[in-house]
Amino acid sequence: MNKIVEWSEIGPLFRDGMSILFGGFMGVGTPLGLVAALHESKASRLTLIGNDTAAPTTGVGPLVASGQASKVIVSHIGTNPMTGRKMIAGEIEVDLVPQGTLIERIRCGGSGLGGVLTPTGVGTVVEEGKQKLTVNGRDYLLELPLRADIAIIKAKRADRAGNLVYERAARNFNPIIAMAADLVIAEVEEVVEIGEIDPDMVMTPAALVDKVVLSKEL
Amino acid sequence: MEAKELIARRVAQELKEGYIVNLGIGLPTMVPKFLPTDVHITLQSENGFLGMGPLEGEPQPGVVNAGGIPCGLLPGAAIFDSLMSFALIRGGHVDLTVLGGLQVDQEGNLANWMVPGKMVPGMGGAMDLVSGAKKVVVAMEHCTREGEPRILKRCNLPLTAKARVSMIVTELAVFTIDDGQLVLQETAPGISLEQVRASTEADFVLAEQFHSMSVAA
């Protein structure tokens, strides 16, 4: 099975009102070609779910700047002043989630789990509106699963079946979001034949990946 | 000695052989510079690796610290995803974290992630770190730029975590929080107990072994 597609097939996949899980930490590990394709698609009212909104011109920053993102679910917006400004102006909804809780919620969404109990946020504003449970004398918050319509992933290498290998700390959220979306698209720097990636080295199994597109910028 | 250097030098004494350590951005990143040469620690970076080192030569693709700045990987380093990174952090596998603070109170509550109406950057990984690290050291200047105390009876900024701070190191003093009580352990060279009292709103007691901070220049 060959999952490698042309860039022309990507744009039409994006629609108004979609939720998008994205990989990356401060833009490192964010598929910039797929962000550009989303930008060009003009899809609006997007909900973006990932670690941070990076900076106005990196990571998913361009989708905040263009106004296409109406909501972000992230752990950090401090490095992108535009997100803060739009939040204060009421132009974007920002749901701040502790980073470790965010990644666990995405894991739950992709793993058939109904939620996770975490001590993070107990006694802070994060606990507002959440169920609190006491297990063996310690308080935990019940945090609920997160999924999205599409996950956009950045990997170093894919084989034609869609097995993925990441590079260094550009891995971050990518392998987890690959489990939690209806459609999973990976942007990669290199495509190899099936069998060329040692099975022990596969970081995201092809079964989770729907489409692979070769990065333009190298 | 500049306040920040004094704080970093004193915090460095808390790092013990074999520790897994996570350092917050800003002042905490100065700490490894002052580590004695016979103490070996492993730095964890929340974006997904153990074995962070200084940048040597050209930046390598994907090798950045939690501030997105290029850094190095030491021999023996290990890369992983964010799920593993926060399992390490929350699961008690990180021996010590050093973070900056806006306010700390006498019950060990920390506020360091937002100022309503002024600064709302998001908590990033700070809430998980403070909830999960075995020892939480807050490294900060004793008072605000306006001279207001930061060590309070009760934090009035939104909390990062409740009752998780183990130690506070400032340019004036070292406090610990033991069984819910703030204890003054050390005063900085040339600083009197009265000066510490005048700059601290919180109630505290003196440690049995209360002494002067020892930092080699």
CSV table of C-alpha atoms in Angstrom, one decimal:
chain,number,residue,atom,x,y,z
A,1,MET,CA,0.0,0.0,0.0
A,2,ASN,CA,1.4,3.4,-1.0
A,3,LYS,CA,0.3,6.3,1.3
A,4,ILE,CA,2.5,8.9,-0.4
A,5,VAL,CA,0.3,11.7,-1.8
A,6,GLU,CA,0.9,14.9,-3.8
A,7,TRP,CA,0.5,18.3,-2.2
A,8,SER,CA,-2.4,19.1,-4.5
A,9,GLU,CA,-4.4,16.4,-2.6
A,10,ILE,CA,-3.9,18.0,0.8
A,11,GLY,CA,-5.7,21.4,0.6
A,12,PRO,CA,-9.2,19.9,-0.2
A,13,LEU,CA,-9.0,17.8,3.0
A,14,PHE,CA,-9.3,20.9,5.2
A,15,ARG,CA,-12.8,22.3,6.0
A,16,ASP,CA,-14.3,25.1,8.0
A,17,GLY,CA,-14.9,24.3,11.7
A,18,MET,CA,-12.5,21.4,11.9
A,19,SER,CA,-10.4,20.4,14.9
A,20,ILE,CA,-6.7,19.9,14.2
A,21,LEU,CA,-4.1,18.2,16.4
A,22,PHE,CA,-0.6,19.5,15.6
A,23,GLY,CA,2.9,18.3,16.6
A,24,GLY,CA,5.7,20.5,17.7
A,25,PHE,CA,7.2,22.4,20.6
A,26,MET,CA,7.9,26.0,19.9
A,27,GLY,CA,7.6,25.1,16.2
A,28,VAL,CA,10.2,22.3,16.4
A,29,GLY,CA,8.4,19.2,15.1
A,30,THR,CA,5.6,21.2,13.6
A,31,PRO,CA,4.9,20.3,9.9
A,32,LEU,CA,5.4,23.7,8.4
A,33,GLY,CA,4.3,22.6,4.9
A,34,LEU,CA,1.0,21.3,6.2
A,35,VAL,CA,0.5,24.6,8.2
A,36,ALA,CA,1.1,26.5,5.0
A,37,ALA,CA,-1.4,24.2,3.2
A,38,LEU,CA,-4.0,24.9,5.9
A,39,HIS,CA,-3.2,28.6,5.5
A,40,GLU,CA,-3.7,28.5,1.8
A,41,SER,CA,-6.9,26.4,2.2
A,42,LYS,CA,-8.6,29.4,3.9
A,43,ALA,CA,-10.4,26.9,6.2
A,44,SER,CA,-11.8,29.0,9.0
A,45,ARG,CA,-13.2,28.5,12.6
A,46,LEU,CA,-10.5,26.0,13.3
A,47,THR,CA,-9.8,24.5,16.7
A,48,LEU,CA,-6.0,23.9,17.1
A,49,ILE,CA,-4.8,21.4,19.7
A,50,GLY,CA,-1.1,21.1,20.5
A,51,ASN,CA,1.6,22.3,22.9
A,52,ASP,CA,1.9,26.0,22.1
A,53,THR,CA,1.2,28.7,19.5
A,54,ALA,CA,5.0,29.3,18.9
A,55,ALA,CA,5.6,32.7,17.4
A,56,PRO,CA,3.6,34.7,14.8
A,57,THR,CA,5.7,33.3,11.9
A,58,THR,CA,6.6,29.9,13.2
A,59,GLY,CA,4.8,26.7,14.2
A,60,VAL,CA,1.0,27.3,14.0
A,61,GLY,CA,1.5,31.0,14.5
A,62,PRO,CA,0.4,31.9,10.9
A,63,LEU,CA,-3.0,30.3,11.5
A,64,VAL,CA,-3.4,32.5,14.6
A,65,ALA,CA,-2.3,35.6,12.7
A,66,SER,CA,-4.6,34.9,9.8
A,67,GLY,CA,-7.6,34.6,12.1
A,68,GLN,CA,-8.4,31.0,10.8
A,69,ALA,CA,-8.0,29.6,14.4
A,70,SER,CA,-11.0,30.5,16.5
A,71,LYS,CA,-9.9,28.4,19.4
A,72,VAL,CA,-6.7,26.9,20.6
A,73,ILE,CA,-6.2,24.2,23.3
A,74,VAL,CA,-2.5,24.6,24.3
A,75,SER,CA,-0.2,24.7,27.3
A,76,HIS,CA,1.5,27.9,26.4
A,77,ILE,CA,0.9,31.1,24.4
A,78,GLY,CA,3.5,33.4,26.0
A,79,THR,CA,6.0,33.3,23.0
A,80,ASN,CA,3.3,34.5,20.6
A,81,PRO,CA,2.1,37.9,21.6
A,82,MET,CA,-0.5,37.8,18.9
A,83,THR,CA,-2.4,35.0,20.6
A,84,GLY,CA,-2.6,37.0,23.8
A,85,ARG,CA,-3.7,40.1,22.0
A,86,LYS,CA,-6.5,38.3,20.1
A,87,MET,CA,-7.5,36.6,23.3
A,88,ILE,CA,-8.0,39.9,25.1
A,89,ALA,CA,-9.8,41.3,22.1
A,90,GLY,CA,-12.2,38.3,22.1
A,91,GLU,CA,-11.1,37.1,18.7
A,92,ILE,CA,-9.7,33.8,19.8
A,93,GLU,CA,-10.7,31.4,22.6
A,94,VAL,CA,-7.8,30.1,24.5
A,95,ASP,CA,-8.1,26.9,26.7
A,96,LEU,CA,-4.9,26.6,28.7
A,97,VAL,CA,-4.0,23.0,29.8
A,98,PRO,CA,-1.0,21.9,31.8
A,99,GLN,CA,1.4,20.2,29.3
A,100,GLY,CA,1.5,16.8,31.0
A,101,THR,CA,-2.3,16.8,31.3
A,102,LEU,CA,-2.7,17.8,27.6
A,103,ILE,CA,-0.6,15.0,26.3
A,104,GLU,CA,-2.4,12.5,28.6
A,105,ARG,CA,-5.8,13.7,27.4
A,106,ILE,CA,-4.7,13.1,23.8
A,107,ARG,CA,-3.4,9.7,24.7
A,108,CYS,CA,-6.8,8.9,26.2
A,109,GLY,CA,-8.5,10.1,23.1
A,110,GLY,CA,-6.4,7.7,21.0
A,111,SER,CA,-6.3,4.8,23.4
A,112,GLY,CA,-9.9,4.0,24.1
A,113,LEU,CA,-9.7,5.4,27.6
A,114,GLY,CA,-12.4,7.5,29.3
A,115,GLY,CA,-10.0,9.8,31.1
A,116,VAL,CA,-7.0,10.1,33.3
A,117,LEU,CA,-6.5,11.0,37.0
A,118,THR,CA,-3.7,13.5,37.6
A,119,PRO,CA,-2.6,15.4,40.7
A,120,THR,CA,-1.5,18.3,38.4
A,121,GLY,CA,-3.7,21.3,38.9
A,122,VAL,CA,-5.2,20.3,42.3
A,123,GLY,CA,-5.7,23.4,44.4
A,124,THR,CA,-5.4,25.7,41.3
A,125,VAL,CA,-7.8,27.3,38.8
A,126,VAL,CA,-7.2,24.2,36.7
A,127,GLU,CA,-9.5,22.2,39.0
A,128,GLU,CA,-12.5,24.5,38.4
A,129,GLY,CA,-15.5,22.5,37.0
A,130,LYS,CA,-13.7,19.2,37.2
A,131,GLN,CA,-14.5,16.0,39.2
A,132,LYS,CA,-12.0,15.5,42.0
A,133,LEU,CA,-11.3,11.9,43.2
A,134,THR,CA,-9.3,10.8,46.2
A,135,VAL,CA,-7.3,7.6,45.6
A,136,ASN,CA,-5.2,6.2,48.5
A,137,GLY,CA,-5.5,9.5,50.3
A,138,ARG,CA,-4.3,11.7,47.4
A,139,ASP,CA,-6.5,14.1,45.4
A,140,TYR,CA,-6.6,13.8,41.6
A,141,LEU,CA,-8.5,15.6,38.9
A,142,LEU,CA,-10.4,13.6,36.3
A,143,GLU,CA,-9.2,14.9,32.9
A,144,LEU,CA,-11.2,13.9,29.8
A,145,PRO,CA,-10.0,12.6,26.4
A,146,LEU,CA,-9.2,14.8,23.5
A,147,ARG,CA,-9.6,13.9,19.8
A,148,ALA,CA,-9.6,15.8,16.6
A,149,ASP,CA,-10.8,15.5,13.0
A,150,ILE,CA,-7.2,15.7,11.6
A,151,ALA,CA,-3.7,15.3,13.0
A,152,ILE,CA,-0.8,17.0,11.2
A,153,ILE,CA,2.5,15.4,12.0
A,154,LYS,CA,6.1,16.1,11.2
A,155,ALA,CA,8.5,13.1,10.9
A,156,LYS,CA,12.1,12.7,9.6
A,157,ARG,CA,11.4,9.6,7.5
A,158,ALA,CA,8.5,7.5,6.3
A,159,ASP,CA,8.4,4.3,4.3
A,160,ARG,CA,5.7,4.0,1.6
A,161,ALA,CA,3.4,2.2,4.0
A,162,GLY,CA,3.5,5.1,6.5
A,163,ASN,CA,5.8,3.9,9.2
A,164,LEU,CA,7.4,6.9,10.8
A,165,VAL,CA,10.8,7.8,12.4
A,166,TYR,CA,11.2,11.2,14.1
A,167,GLU,CA,14.4,13.2,14.6
A,168,ARG,CA,15.6,14.2,18.1
A,169,ALA,CA,13.3,16.4,20.2
A,170,ALA,CA,11.1,17.1,17.1
A,171,ARG,CA,9.3,13.9,18.2
A,172,ASN,CA,7.5,15.6,21.2
A,173,PHE,CA,3.6,15.4,20.6
A,174,ASN,CA,3.8,13.8,17.2
A,175,PRO,CA,3.6,10.0,18.1
A,176,ILE,CA,0.7,10.7,20.5
A,177,ILE,CA,-1.4,12.8,18.2
A,178,ALA,CA,-1.1,10.1,15.5
A,179,MET,CA,-3.4,8.0,17.7
A,180,ALA,CA,-6.1,10.6,18.3
A,181,ALA,CA,-7.5,11.8,15.0
A,182,ASP,CA,-9.9,10.5,12.3
A,183,LEU,CA,-7.4,11.5,9.6
A,184,VAL,CA,-3.6,11.4,10.1
A,185,ILE,CA,-1.3,13.2,7.7
A,186,ALA,CA,2.4,13.1,8.1
A,187,GLU,CA,4.9,15.5,6.4
A,188,VAL,CA,8.3,13.9,6.1
A,189,GLU,CA,11.8,14.9,4.8
A,190,GLU,CA,12.5,11.5,3.3
A,191,VAL,CA,10.5,8.6,1.8
A,192,VAL,CA,12.1,5.1,1.7
A,193,GLU,CA,10.9,1.8,0.4
A,194,ILE,CA,8.9,-0.6,2.6
A,195,GLY,CA,11.4,-2.8,4.6
A,196,GLU,CA,14.1,-0.1,4.7
A,197,ILE,CA,13.1,1.0,8.2
A,198,ASP,CA,14.1,-1.7,10.8
A,199,PRO,CA,10.9,-2.7,12.6
A,200,ASP,CA,12.6,-2.0,15.9
A,201,MET,CA,13.2,1.6,14.9
A,202,VAL,CA,9.6,2.4,13.9
A,203,MET,CA,8.3,5.1,16.2
A,204,THR,CA,4.7,5.4,14.8
A,205,PRO,CA,3.3,2.3,13.1
A,206,ALA,CA,1.9,2.7,9.6
A,207,ALA,CA,-1.5,1.5,10.8
A,208,LEU,CA,-2.0,4.9,12.4
A,209,VAL,CA,-1.0,7.0,9.4
A,210,ASP,CA,-3.4,7.7,6.5
A,211,LYS,CA,-1.4,10.0,4.2
A,212,VAL,CA,2.3,11.0,3.8
A,213,VAL,CA,3.5,14.0,2.0
A,214,LEU,CA,7.1,14.9,1.2
A,215,SER,CA,8.3,18.2,2.7
A,216,LYS,CA,9.1,20.9,0.2
A,217,GLU,CA,11.5,22.9,2.4
A,218,LEU,CA,14.9,21.2,2.9
B,1,MET,CA,28.5,39.1,43.8
B,2,GLU,CA,25.4,39.8,41.7
B,3,ALA,CA,22.1,38.6,43.2
B,4,LYS,CA,21.4,36.1,40.5
B,5,GLU,CA,24.8,34.6,40.6
B,6,LEU,CA,24.6,34.2,44.4
B,7,ILE,CA,21.2,32.5,44.1
B,8,ALA,CA,22.5,30.2,41.4
B,9,ARG,CA,25.6,29.3,43.4
B,10,ARG,CA,23.6,28.4,46.4
B,11,VAL,CA,21.1,26.4,44.5
B,12,ALA,CA,23.9,24.4,42.9
B,13,GLN,CA,24.8,23.0,46.3
B,14,GLU,CA,21.4,21.3,46.4
B,15,LEU,CA,22.2,19.1,43.3
B,16,LYS,CA,23.7,15.8,44.4
B,17,GLU,CA,25.6,13.1,42.5
B,18,GLY,CA,23.3,11.1,40.2
B,19,TYR,CA,20.3,13.5,40.3
B,20,ILE,CA,17.9,13.9,37.4
B,21,VAL,CA,17.2,17.6,37.3
B,22,ASN,CA,14.8,19.8,35.4
B,23,LEU,CA,15.6,23.5,35.3
B,24,GLY,CA,13.1,26.2,34.5
B,25,ILE,CA,13.9,29.0,32.1
B,26,GLY,CA,15.8,32.2,33.2
B,27,LEU,CA,17.9,32.1,36.4
B,28,PRO,CA,17.7,28.3,37.0
B,29,THR,CA,19.6,27.7,33.7
B,30,MET,CA,22.7,29.4,35.4
B,31,VAL,CA,22.8,26.7,38.1
B,32,PRO,CA,24.9,24.0,36.3
B,33,LYS,CA,27.8,26.5,35.8
B,34,PHE,CA,28.4,26.4,39.5
B,35,LEU,CA,28.2,22.7,40.1
B,36,PRO,CA,31.3,21.2,41.8
B,37,THR,CA,33.3,19.1,39.2
B,38,ASP,CA,32.8,15.9,41.3
B,39,VAL,CA,29.0,16.1,41.1
B,40,HIS,CA,27.4,14.6,38.0
B,41,ILE,CA,23.8,15.2,37.2
B,42,THR,CA,21.5,14.5,34.2
B,43,LEU,CA,19.4,17.3,32.9
B,44,GLN,CA,15.9,16.5,31.7
B,45,SER,CA,14.3,18.8,29.1
B,46,GLU,CA,10.5,18.7,29.1
B,47,ASN,CA,10.3,18.7,25.3
B,48,GLY,CA,11.6,15.2,25.4
B,49,PHE,CA,15.1,14.1,26.4
B,50,LEU,CA,17.5,13.3,29.2
B,51,GLY,CA,21.2,14.3,28.8
B,52,MET,CA,21.0,17.9,27.8
B,53,GLY,CA,24.3,19.7,27.5
B,54,PRO,CA,25.6,23.0,26.3
B,55,LEU,CA,25.6,23.8,22.5
B,56,GLU,CA,28.9,22.9,20.9
B,57,GLY,CA,29.5,23.8,17.3
B,58,GLU,CA,26.6,24.2,14.9
B,59,PRO,CA,22.9,23.8,16.1
B,60,GLN,CA,21.6,20.3,15.2
B,61,PRO,CA,18.1,19.7,13.8
B,62,GLY,CA,15.6,19.0,16.6
B,63,VAL,CA,18.1,19.6,19.4
B,64,VAL,CA,16.6,22.5,21.4
B,65,ASN,CA,15.8,23.1,25.0
B,66,ALA,CA,12.4,23.8,26.5
B,67,GLY,CA,12.8,27.4,25.5
B,68,GLY,CA,13.2,26.4,21.9
B,69,ILE,CA,16.9,27.4,22.0
B,70,PRO,CA,19.5,25.1,20.3
B,71,CYS,CA,21.4,23.1,22.9
B,72,GLY,CA,23.6,19.9,23.0
B,73,LEU,CA,23.1,16.2,23.7
B,74,LEU,CA,25.7,14.5,25.9
B,75,PRO,CA,26.9,11.0,25.3
B,76,GLY,CA,24.3,8.6,26.7
B,77,ALA,CA,21.4,11.0,26.1
B,78,ALA,CA,17.9,9.6,25.5
B,79,ILE,CA,15.1,11.1,23.3
B,80,PHE,CA,11.5,10.3,23.9
B,81,ASP,CA,8.0,11.7,23.3
B,82,SER,CA,6.0,14.2,25.5
B,83,LEU,CA,4.1,11.4,27.1
B,84,MET,CA,7.3,9.8,28.4
B,85,SER,CA,8.7,13.2,29.3
B,86,PHE,CA,5.7,14.0,31.6
B,87,ALA,CA,5.5,10.5,33.0
B,88,LEU,CA,9.1,11.1,34.2
B,89,ILE,CA,8.1,14.5,35.6
B,90,ARG,CA,4.9,13.5,37.2
B,91,GLY,CA,6.0,10.0,38.2
B,92,GLY,CA,8.6,11.1,40.7
B,93,HIS,CA,11.6,10.2,38.4
B,94,VAL,CA,12.9,13.8,38.5
B,95,ASP,CA,14.8,14.3,41.7
B,96,LEU,CA,14.8,18.0,41.8
B,97,THR,CA,13.4,21.0,39.8
B,98,VAL,CA,14.5,24.6,40.1
B,99,LEU,CA,11.9,27.2,39.0
B,100,GLY,CA,11.5,30.9,39.2
B,101,GLY,CA,8.7,32.3,41.3
B,102,LEU,CA,6.4,35.3,41.4
B,103,GLN,CA,5.2,34.5,45.0
B,104,VAL,CA,5.7,31.7,47.5
B,105,ASP,CA,3.8,31.5,50.7
B,106,GLN,CA,4.5,30.0,54.2
B,107,GLU,CA,2.5,26.9,53.3
B,108,GLY,CA,4.7,26.1,50.3
B,109,ASN,CA,2.2,27.3,47.7
B,110,LEU,CA,3.8,28.6,44.6
B,111,ALA,CA,2.5,31.2,42.1
B,112,ASN,CA,4.6,31.6,39.0
B,113,TRP,CA,2.5,31.3,35.9
B,114,MET,CA,0.2,34.2,35.5
B,115,VAL,CA,-0.7,37.7,36.6
B,116,PRO,CA,-4.4,38.2,35.9
B,117,GLY,CA,-5.0,41.0,33.4
B,118,LYS,CA,-1.3,41.5,32.8
B,119,MET,CA,0.6,38.3,31.9
B,120,VAL,CA,-1.2,35.1,30.8
B,121,PRO,CA,1.5,33.0,29.1
B,122,GLY,CA,0.1,29.7,30.1
B,123,MET,CA,1.5,27.1,32.6
B,124,GLY,CA,3.4,25.0,30.0
B,125,GLY,CA,5.0,22.2,32.0
B,126,ALA,CA,5.3,24.1,35.3
B,127,MET,CA,2.3,22.7,37.1
B,128,ASP,CA,3.3,19.1,36.3
B,129,LEU,CA,6.9,19.8,37.4
B,130,VAL,CA,5.9,21.3,40.7
B,131,SER,CA,3.3,18.5,41.3
B,132,GLY,CA,5.7,15.7,40.4
B,133,ALA,CA,9.3,16.5,41.1
B,134,LYS,CA,10.6,15.0,44.4
B,135,LYS,CA,12.1,18.3,45.5
B,136,VAL,CA,10.9,21.7,44.3
B,137,VAL,CA,13.4,24.6,44.7
B,138,VAL,CA,12.2,28.1,44.0
B,139,ALA,CA,15.1,30.4,43.0
B,140,MET,CA,14.0,34.1,42.9
B,141,GLU,CA,14.9,37.5,44.0
B,142,HIS,CA,13.5,38.2,47.5
B,143,CYS,CA,11.4,41.2,46.6
B,144,THR,CA,9.7,42.6,43.5
B,145,ARG,CA,11.3,45.4,41.5
B,146,GLU,CA,9.0,47.7,43.5
B,147,GLY,CA,10.4,46.3,46.7
B,148,GLU,CA,7.3,44.3,47.7
B,149,PRO,CA,7.8,41.0,49.5
B,150,ARG,CA,7.3,37.9,47.4
B,151,ILE,CA,7.4,35.4,50.4
B,152,LEU,CA,3.9,35.9,51.7
B,153,LYS,CA,1.5,34.6,54.3
B,154,ARG,CA,-0.7,33.6,51.5
B,155,CYS,CA,-0.1,33.9,47.7
B,156,ASN,CA,-2.7,36.3,46.0
B,157,LEU,CA,-1.7,35.3,42.5
B,158,PRO,CA,-3.2,32.2,40.9
B,159,LEU,CA,-1.3,29.1,42.2
B,160,THR,CA,0.9,26.8,40.1
B,161,ALA,CA,0.6,24.1,42.7
B,162,LYS,CA,-0.5,23.7,46.3
B,163,ALA,CA,2.0,23.0,49.2
B,164,ARG,CA,4.7,21.5,46.9
B,165,VAL,CA,7.7,23.9,47.5
B,166,SER,CA,10.5,22.4,49.5
B,167,MET,CA,13.0,25.2,49.5
B,168,ILE,CA,13.3,28.9,48.6
B,169,VAL,CA,16.7,30.5,47.7
B,170,THR,CA,16.9,34.3,47.4
B,171,GLU,CA,19.8,36.7,47.5
B,172,LEU,CA,19.0,37.3,51.2
B,173,ALA,CA,18.1,33.9,52.6
B,174,VAL,CA,17.4,30.2,52.3
B,175,PHE,CA,14.1,28.9,53.6
B,176,THR,CA,12.7,25.4,53.7
B,177,ILE,CA,9.1,24.3,54.2
B,178,ASP,CA,9.0,21.5,56.8
B,179,ASP,CA,5.7,20.0,57.8
B,180,GLY,CA,3.8,23.0,56.6
B,181,GLN,CA,6.0,25.5,58.4
B,182,LEU,CA,8.4,28.0,56.8
B,183,VAL,CA,11.9,27.7,58.3
B,184,LEU,CA,14.7,30.2,57.9
B,185,GLN,CA,17.9,28.1,57.4
B,186,GLU,CA,20.5,30.6,56.2
B,187,THR,CA,21.0,34.3,55.7
B,188,ALA,CA,23.3,35.5,52.9
B,189,PRO,CA,26.7,36.9,53.7
B,190,GLY,CA,26.4,40.4,55.3
B,191,ILE,CA,22.6,40.1,55.7
B,192,SER,CA,21.1,40.4,59.1
B,193,LEU,CA,18.0,38.5,60.5
B,194,GLU,CA,16.3,41.9,60.8
B,195,GLN,CA,16.8,42.6,57.1
B,196,VAL,CA,15.3,39.3,56.2
B,197,ARG,CA,12.3,39.9,58.5
B,198,ALA,CA,11.8,43.4,57.0
B,199,SER,CA,11.6,41.9,53.5
B,200,THR,CA,9.5,38.9,54.3
B,201,GLU,CA,5.7,39.0,54.9
B,202,ALA,CA,5.4,35.4,55.9
B,203,ASP,CA,5.7,34.0,59.4
B,204,PHE,CA,8.8,31.9,59.8
B,205,VAL,CA,10.8,30.1,62.5
B,206,LEU,CA,14.6,29.8,62.8
B,207,ALA,CA,16.2,26.5,62.1
B,208,GLU,CA,18.0,24.8,64.9
B,209,GLN,CA,21.2,24.9,62.7
B,210,PHE,CA,20.5,28.4,61.5
B,211,HIS,CA,23.7,29.8,59.9
B,212,SER,CA,25.2,32.1,57.4
B,213,MET,CA,25.0,31.1,53.7
B,214,SER,CA,28.3,29.7,52.4
B,215,VAL,CA,29.0,30.4,48.8
B,216,ALA,CA,32.5,30.3,47.2
B,217,ALA,CA,33.1,33.2,44.8
